[in-house]
């Protein structure tokens, strides 16, 4: 009897061991989510316990997603991720090079076939293949801020052009191409502008890439000094100094462009790409609502979440309370927001981390600022473009904000335009959610770039 049981135990052990070897490793596949859209999923299996498995969604910039439960048998496995409300069930084929899976989330189940190996992003169609113009590395040093910006100058041959644009990126650390989820919007935009006779300087954000400087304590105002240092660089360069200078700012860069133009007379024109033009606390509250709605949350929950977010922002700005009192109240509000979003609201470390973000120099400055203050001082030609599917900077409110500021500035040389079917990155899209930025084939809509070029070229005529 003892030997029979030992044989059975040995057989089961060998079977499980072989199965473990078969599924261990990195797997990737495309999850079909409907409407012709798919989402890359990566599974990292280093063992048969939950803490030895992670999932990635590279096109959503989500890496190392924790697994809460893992159940392996000798034939298949089940993985659960509570934070996503998701379950992944899989079984390897006989040659151990494919996992046949099903992915379930919030009542929906999708088939998923995964292949062994690392995920490799596909090259984007709009990435330039050649550069029929001058491409030059530049370094811009600002002794006042002790920041050195490293960037790229592109210009028609012999510098035969009469305008030059400075590209200023949105919030968060980004390189000179404003690279995000495999897309390089500023590379595509600078290429299009330069091919159409407009010189361009784009640069790595301070403290990122080849640029230096303190980024942890930098506010939008500090970043505006970086952009202004590029204006000064152009005016001191013999090849460029006589050209009209414009600043094209995307998202937060759309705040910075008017900020610099309002105080520096060397700026000749401004282009705001999804640039905020209303009080930042209102903008971020609306952003919370739109992002939640685009991610599948109900109208009621999205409204409640947005209302709580606005309450938190108001507390951050309430200087009648001490910092400690404000942080305590904000923490309580964040806990309520987490409960609405179906997240674990009891993790104090996560709550405190979110509280500190709201009181960080950049966010604190943003919540206490209003882009209107600088916009209403801009006297030079200004173009403001927003996509109607933008869930980060709501087009109607912010374009109305630009109109309001231009009237206050008595600036008649401006244009506002809402572009149909475009998201925050100016991609043609079905869904405006940031979850799909990486999946969209388009990097920067060509019709939008054409509008920018035509508008810039008519300046001074």
XYZ file of C-alpha atoms in Angstrom:
461
model
C 0.000 0.000 0.000
C 2.773 2.388 0.902
C 4.579 1.860 -2.420
C 1.377 2.379 -4.417
C 0.708 5.692 -2.669
C 4.311 6.728 -3.232
C 3.954 5.934 -6.925
C 0.759 7.975 -7.172
C 2.373 10.883 -5.308
C 5.449 10.720 -7.541
C 3.300 10.718 -10.681
C 1.341 13.780 -9.511
C 4.535 15.597 -8.484
C 6.219 14.967 -11.842
C 3.059 16.067 -13.703
C 2.792 19.338 -11.748
C 6.523 19.945 -12.083
C 6.382 19.537 -15.861
C 3.340 21.830 -16.022
C 5.193 24.430 -13.957
C 8.137 24.315 -16.367
C 5.730 24.593 -19.282
C 3.987 27.797 -18.129
C 6.919 29.529 -16.425
C 8.207 32.540 -18.352
C 6.934 35.654 -20.121
C 3.868 35.488 -22.370
C 2.194 38.105 -24.551
C -1.002 38.358 -26.562
C -3.552 40.781 -28.010
C -6.888 40.983 -26.229
C -9.731 41.771 -28.650
C -11.970 44.272 -26.826
C -14.423 44.920 -29.677
C -14.935 47.674 -32.255
C -11.815 46.489 -34.036
C -9.657 47.377 -31.029
C -7.204 45.117 -29.243
C -5.012 45.535 -26.175
C -1.603 43.955 -25.587
C -1.415 41.846 -22.404
C 1.821 40.489 -20.912
C 1.928 37.766 -18.262
C 5.087 37.201 -16.214
C 4.977 33.787 -14.494
C 7.920 33.057 -12.209
C 6.189 30.520 -9.997
C 2.799 29.187 -8.933
C 2.051 31.645 -6.134
C 0.335 35.007 -6.542
C 3.393 36.967 -5.414
C 5.503 35.381 -8.168
C 3.213 36.500 -11.019
C 2.595 39.955 -12.506
C 0.703 41.274 -15.490
C 1.561 44.200 -17.797
C -0.585 46.289 -20.099
C 2.223 48.055 -22.017
C -0.054 50.103 -24.253
C -1.621 51.583 -21.119
C 1.806 52.119 -19.475
C 0.738 49.737 -16.685
C 3.510 47.402 -15.542
C 3.906 44.983 -12.659
C 0.178 44.703 -11.914
C -0.091 42.548 -8.791
C -1.916 39.208 -8.828
C -4.076 38.477 -5.762
C -4.892 34.786 -6.294
C -3.272 32.030 -8.339
C -4.488 28.457 -8.641
C -2.481 25.938 -10.679
C -3.464 22.350 -11.416
C -1.654 19.831 -13.596
C -3.572 21.071 -16.662
C -4.554 24.723 -16.287
C -4.330 27.832 -14.104
C -6.584 30.608 -12.828
C -5.243 34.063 -11.944
C -7.285 36.793 -10.256
C -6.507 40.520 -10.068
C -8.840 42.177 -7.587
C -7.863 45.763 -8.433
C -9.050 45.244 -12.027
C -11.961 42.940 -11.215
C -10.308 40.535 -13.647
C -9.724 36.801 -13.964
C -7.419 35.049 -16.423
C -7.810 31.307 -17.057
C -5.301 29.494 -19.237
C -4.005 26.195 -20.484
C -0.787 25.552 -22.447
C -0.802 23.647 -25.719
C 1.093 20.376 -26.070
C 4.307 22.069 -27.240
C 4.272 24.669 -24.441
C 4.656 27.627 -26.811
C 1.075 28.902 -26.610
C -1.379 29.624 -23.798
C -5.060 29.310 -24.709
C -6.799 31.665 -22.284
C -9.996 33.494 -21.476
C -9.927 36.938 -19.866
C -12.938 37.993 -17.781
C -13.601 41.474 -16.433
C -16.771 42.982 -14.974
C -19.124 40.449 -16.563
C -17.422 40.312 -19.973
C -15.281 37.404 -21.199
C -12.825 37.582 -24.089
C -10.692 34.862 -25.704
C -6.939 35.454 -25.465
C -4.153 33.530 -27.133
C -0.696 34.195 -25.691
C 2.673 33.361 -27.211
C 5.883 32.764 -25.319
C 8.328 35.688 -25.258
C 8.541 39.405 -24.556
C 6.132 41.922 -26.039
C 7.587 43.966 -28.896
C 5.704 47.160 -29.819
C 5.005 47.629 -33.491
C 6.643 50.643 -35.185
C 4.184 53.500 -35.611
C 3.213 54.295 -39.186
C 3.867 58.034 -38.949
C 7.416 57.843 -37.595
C 9.636 59.662 -40.145
C 11.869 57.417 -42.257
C 14.134 60.152 -43.643
C 14.964 63.758 -42.826
C 15.375 65.970 -45.939
C 16.437 69.007 -43.895
C 18.952 70.140 -41.261
C 18.931 68.103 -38.036
C 21.217 69.454 -35.316
C 21.736 68.757 -31.622
C 21.563 71.912 -29.492
C 22.304 72.701 -25.852
C 20.597 75.610 -24.127
C 21.907 76.748 -20.756
C 20.050 79.127 -18.474
C 22.449 80.518 -15.824
C 19.530 81.951 -13.842
C 18.023 78.506 -13.211
C 21.193 76.442 -13.711
C 19.300 74.237 -16.153
C 20.811 72.833 -19.345
C 18.291 71.757 -21.937
C 19.332 69.263 -24.584
C 17.310 69.386 -27.754
C 17.057 69.052 -31.506
C 16.887 71.851 -34.057
C 15.353 70.993 -37.414
C 15.291 73.549 -40.222
C 15.018 73.739 -44.008
C 18.397 73.640 -45.765
C 20.369 76.893 -45.528
C 17.884 77.975 -42.817
C 15.664 79.401 -45.539
C 12.545 80.068 -43.528
C 11.035 83.011 -41.710
C 9.487 81.263 -38.705
C 10.641 78.926 -35.949
C 8.511 77.074 -33.413
C 9.446 75.832 -29.937
C 7.595 72.664 -28.921
C 6.691 72.449 -25.224
C 5.416 69.133 -23.864
C 2.610 68.298 -21.459
C 2.822 67.326 -17.795
C 5.126 64.583 -16.573
C 8.705 63.827 -17.544
C 9.006 63.468 -21.302
C 11.737 63.470 -23.894
C 11.998 65.831 -26.844
C 9.666 63.612 -28.904
C 7.013 63.753 -26.146
C 7.174 59.967 -26.367
C 4.224 58.120 -24.870
C 3.093 54.498 -25.270
C 5.208 53.979 -28.378
C 4.034 57.195 -30.044
C 6.315 60.188 -30.684
C 3.957 63.131 -31.289
C 6.623 65.850 -31.283
C 8.862 63.912 -33.679
C 5.951 63.592 -36.110
C 4.865 67.222 -35.652
C 8.377 68.670 -35.957
C 8.956 66.630 -39.122
C 5.710 67.902 -40.666
C 6.431 71.514 -39.732
C 9.994 71.427 -41.045
C 9.005 69.778 -44.325
C 6.592 72.683 -44.705
C 9.186 75.402 -44.193
C 9.013 76.013 -40.433
C 12.093 75.487 -38.263
C 11.586 73.728 -34.928
C 13.359 73.274 -31.603
C 12.141 70.491 -29.309
C 13.901 69.515 -26.096
C 14.047 66.953 -23.291
C 12.235 68.158 -20.173
C 14.474 69.393 -17.357
C 15.900 66.502 -15.349
C 15.025 63.998 -18.085
C 16.961 62.507 -20.972
C 20.020 64.649 -21.626
C 18.628 67.740 -19.865
C 19.639 68.705 -16.342
C 17.853 70.494 -13.530
C 15.707 69.910 -10.479
C 12.390 68.427 -11.539
C 11.072 67.212 -8.168
C 10.460 70.754 -6.939
C 9.667 72.342 -10.303
C 6.338 74.044 -10.920
C 4.700 75.065 -14.187
C 6.253 78.498 -13.693
C 9.742 76.957 -13.437
C 9.092 74.993 -16.629
C 8.034 78.213 -18.334
C 11.508 79.613 -17.580
C 12.957 76.658 -19.486
C 10.812 77.426 -22.518
C 11.757 81.091 -22.287
C 15.448 80.164 -22.278
C 14.896 78.613 -25.725
C 13.414 81.924 -26.916
C 16.574 83.701 -25.719
C 18.764 81.052 -27.369
C 17.084 81.695 -30.726
C 17.459 85.464 -30.427
C 21.189 85.029 -29.760
C 21.801 82.597 -32.643
C 22.960 84.384 -35.808
C 21.220 81.822 -38.044
C 17.860 82.121 -36.290
C 17.608 85.529 -34.612
C 15.661 87.256 -37.393
C 12.912 84.639 -37.606
C 9.500 85.001 -36.014
C 9.386 82.867 -32.868
C 6.359 80.867 -31.861
C 5.652 78.497 -28.982
C 3.529 75.425 -29.640
C 2.483 73.947 -26.314
C 0.621 70.694 -25.749
C -1.528 70.222 -22.633
C 0.522 71.786 -19.784
C 2.687 73.222 -22.556
C -0.493 75.034 -23.611
C -0.377 76.855 -20.276
C 3.333 77.591 -20.610
C 3.134 79.063 -24.137
C 0.813 81.961 -23.185
C 2.693 82.379 -19.900
C 5.928 83.094 -21.771
C 4.232 85.151 -24.493
C 2.588 87.360 -21.843
C 5.944 88.463 -20.437
C 8.384 88.175 -23.361
C 7.921 90.403 -26.411
C 10.207 88.174 -28.493
C 7.386 85.634 -28.821
C 5.519 86.329 -32.062
C 2.789 83.678 -32.010
C 1.273 80.955 -29.822
C -0.358 77.602 -30.607
C -2.251 75.878 -27.796
C -2.795 72.156 -28.379
C -5.355 70.949 -25.818
C -4.184 73.776 -23.598
C -6.039 74.447 -20.310
C -7.818 77.803 -20.205
C -9.903 77.514 -17.034
C -9.094 77.303 -13.332
C -7.059 74.146 -12.776
C -9.162 72.720 -9.932
C -12.249 72.893 -12.179
C -10.347 71.378 -15.092
C -9.057 68.451 -13.007
C -12.495 67.771 -11.522
C -13.956 67.612 -15.039
C -11.026 65.424 -16.088
C -11.839 62.953 -13.296
C -15.437 62.763 -14.516
C -14.556 62.281 -18.186
C -11.811 59.716 -17.565
C -14.081 57.635 -15.311
C -16.915 57.754 -17.835
C -14.588 56.758 -20.679
C -13.333 53.844 -18.557
C -16.822 52.387 -18.204
C -17.989 53.836 -14.883
C -21.624 54.886 -14.486
C -22.776 58.498 -14.776
C -23.707 58.575 -11.091
C -20.351 57.278 -9.836
C -18.382 59.533 -12.209
C -20.288 62.591 -10.955
C -19.801 61.669 -7.295
C -16.109 60.985 -7.854
C -15.639 64.322 -9.638
C -17.510 66.162 -6.866
C -15.286 64.598 -4.201
C -12.163 65.432 -6.222
C -13.230 69.087 -6.387
C -13.800 69.056 -2.617
C -10.272 67.732 -2.111
C -8.806 70.420 -4.373
C -10.659 73.153 -2.475
C -9.268 71.841 0.818
C -5.723 71.889 -0.619
C -6.222 75.582 -1.460
C -7.829 76.509 1.861
C -5.066 78.516 3.549
C -7.259 79.140 6.595
C -6.390 75.601 7.689
C -2.920 74.391 8.621
C -1.134 72.020 6.252
C -1.689 69.107 8.659
C -5.416 69.862 8.926
C -5.705 70.062 5.154
C -3.843 66.781 4.662
C -6.117 65.007 7.150
C -9.269 66.255 5.419
C -7.900 65.437 1.947
C -7.017 61.904 3.123
C -10.593 61.369 4.291
C -11.913 62.515 0.919
C -9.509 60.289 -1.022
C -10.718 57.323 1.026
C -14.285 58.046 -0.121
C -13.090 58.389 -3.724
C -11.335 55.021 -3.537
C -14.524 53.387 -2.266
C -16.460 54.794 -5.234
C -13.856 53.513 -7.681
C -14.165 49.981 -6.234
C -10.660 50.169 -4.844
C -9.417 49.120 -1.404
C -10.084 52.296 0.597
C -8.343 51.074 3.737
C -4.706 51.110 2.567
C -3.375 54.073 4.538
C 0.004 54.083 2.797
C -1.645 54.484 -0.617
C -3.940 57.202 0.714
C -1.030 59.137 2.208
C 0.917 58.780 -1.029
C -1.983 60.366 -2.927
C -2.241 63.126 -0.318
C 1.448 63.974 -0.745
C 0.985 64.147 -4.525
C -1.693 66.827 -4.087
C 0.657 68.842 -1.867
C 3.722 68.382 -4.096
C 5.197 71.659 -5.454
C 3.926 71.077 -9.002
C 0.366 70.085 -8.052
C 0.045 72.663 -5.283
C 1.087 75.405 -7.701
C -1.318 74.095 -10.364
C -4.303 73.942 -8.021
C -3.653 77.515 -6.942
C -3.288 78.863 -10.476
C -5.582 79.969 -13.275
C -4.335 80.004 -16.915
C -6.650 82.972 -17.517
C -4.221 85.197 -15.632
C -1.635 84.958 -18.422
C -3.927 84.259 -21.365
C -5.684 87.588 -20.982
C -2.321 89.365 -21.446
C -1.458 87.713 -24.781
C -1.497 90.223 -27.636
C 0.185 88.135 -30.365
C -1.586 85.803 -32.845
C -2.929 82.734 -31.067
C -4.359 79.433 -32.307
C -6.155 77.061 -29.910
C -7.027 73.515 -31.006
C -8.847 70.864 -29.000
C -10.210 67.435 -29.910
C -13.859 66.796 -29.107
C -12.973 63.341 -27.706
C -10.389 64.736 -25.287
C -11.139 63.427 -21.767
C -8.190 65.228 -20.156
C -8.861 68.798 -21.267
C -12.561 69.148 -22.058
C -12.729 70.998 -25.353
C -15.847 73.145 -24.945
C -14.985 74.597 -21.532
C -11.387 75.350 -22.417
C -12.001 76.798 -25.882
C -14.624 79.031 -24.263
C -11.919 80.010 -21.765
C -9.609 81.025 -24.608
C -12.382 83.104 -26.199
C -13.017 84.846 -22.880
C -9.320 85.645 -22.363
C -8.787 86.928 -25.907
C -11.718 89.316 -25.581
C -10.337 90.571 -22.296
C -6.930 91.022 -23.959
C -8.624 92.805 -26.895
C -6.731 90.418 -29.139
C -8.603 89.994 -32.418
C -5.903 87.883 -34.092
C -6.841 84.505 -32.701
C -8.619 81.330 -33.760
C -10.239 78.539 -31.739
C -11.214 75.238 -33.295
C -12.713 71.997 -32.000
C -11.536 69.059 -34.102
C -13.980 66.206 -34.500
C -12.981 62.664 -33.574
C -9.621 63.565 -32.004
C -8.401 62.764 -28.484
C -5.970 64.552 -26.168
C -2.990 63.445 -28.303
C -4.734 64.590 -31.513
C -5.212 61.026 -32.692
C -8.275 60.019 -34.695
C -10.009 57.595 -32.364
C -13.108 55.650 -31.448
C -12.565 56.013 -27.708
C -11.030 59.120 -26.105
C -9.844 57.219 -23.029
C -6.101 57.285 -22.258
C -6.396 53.481 -22.121
C -6.375 53.474 -25.914
C -3.647 56.024 -26.709
C -1.116 53.260 -27.300
C -3.475 51.214 -29.457
C -4.388 53.979 -31.883
C -2.464 53.620 -35.137
C -2.265 57.383 -35.674
C 0.326 59.402 -33.772
C -0.786 62.916 -34.759
C -3.669 63.622 -37.101
C -2.390 65.048 -40.399
C -5.411 67.319 -40.903
C -4.664 68.900 -37.518
C -1.011 69.430 -38.491
C -2.114 70.973 -41.784
C -4.291 73.477 -39.897
C -1.303 74.425 -37.715
C 1.009 74.930 -40.715
C -1.513 76.951 -42.718
C -2.262 79.177 -39.743
C 1.433 79.803 -38.976
C 2.236 80.543 -42.625
C -0.438 83.229 -42.868
C 1.052 85.207 -39.965
C 2.481 88.488 -41.191
C 0.751 88.321 -44.552
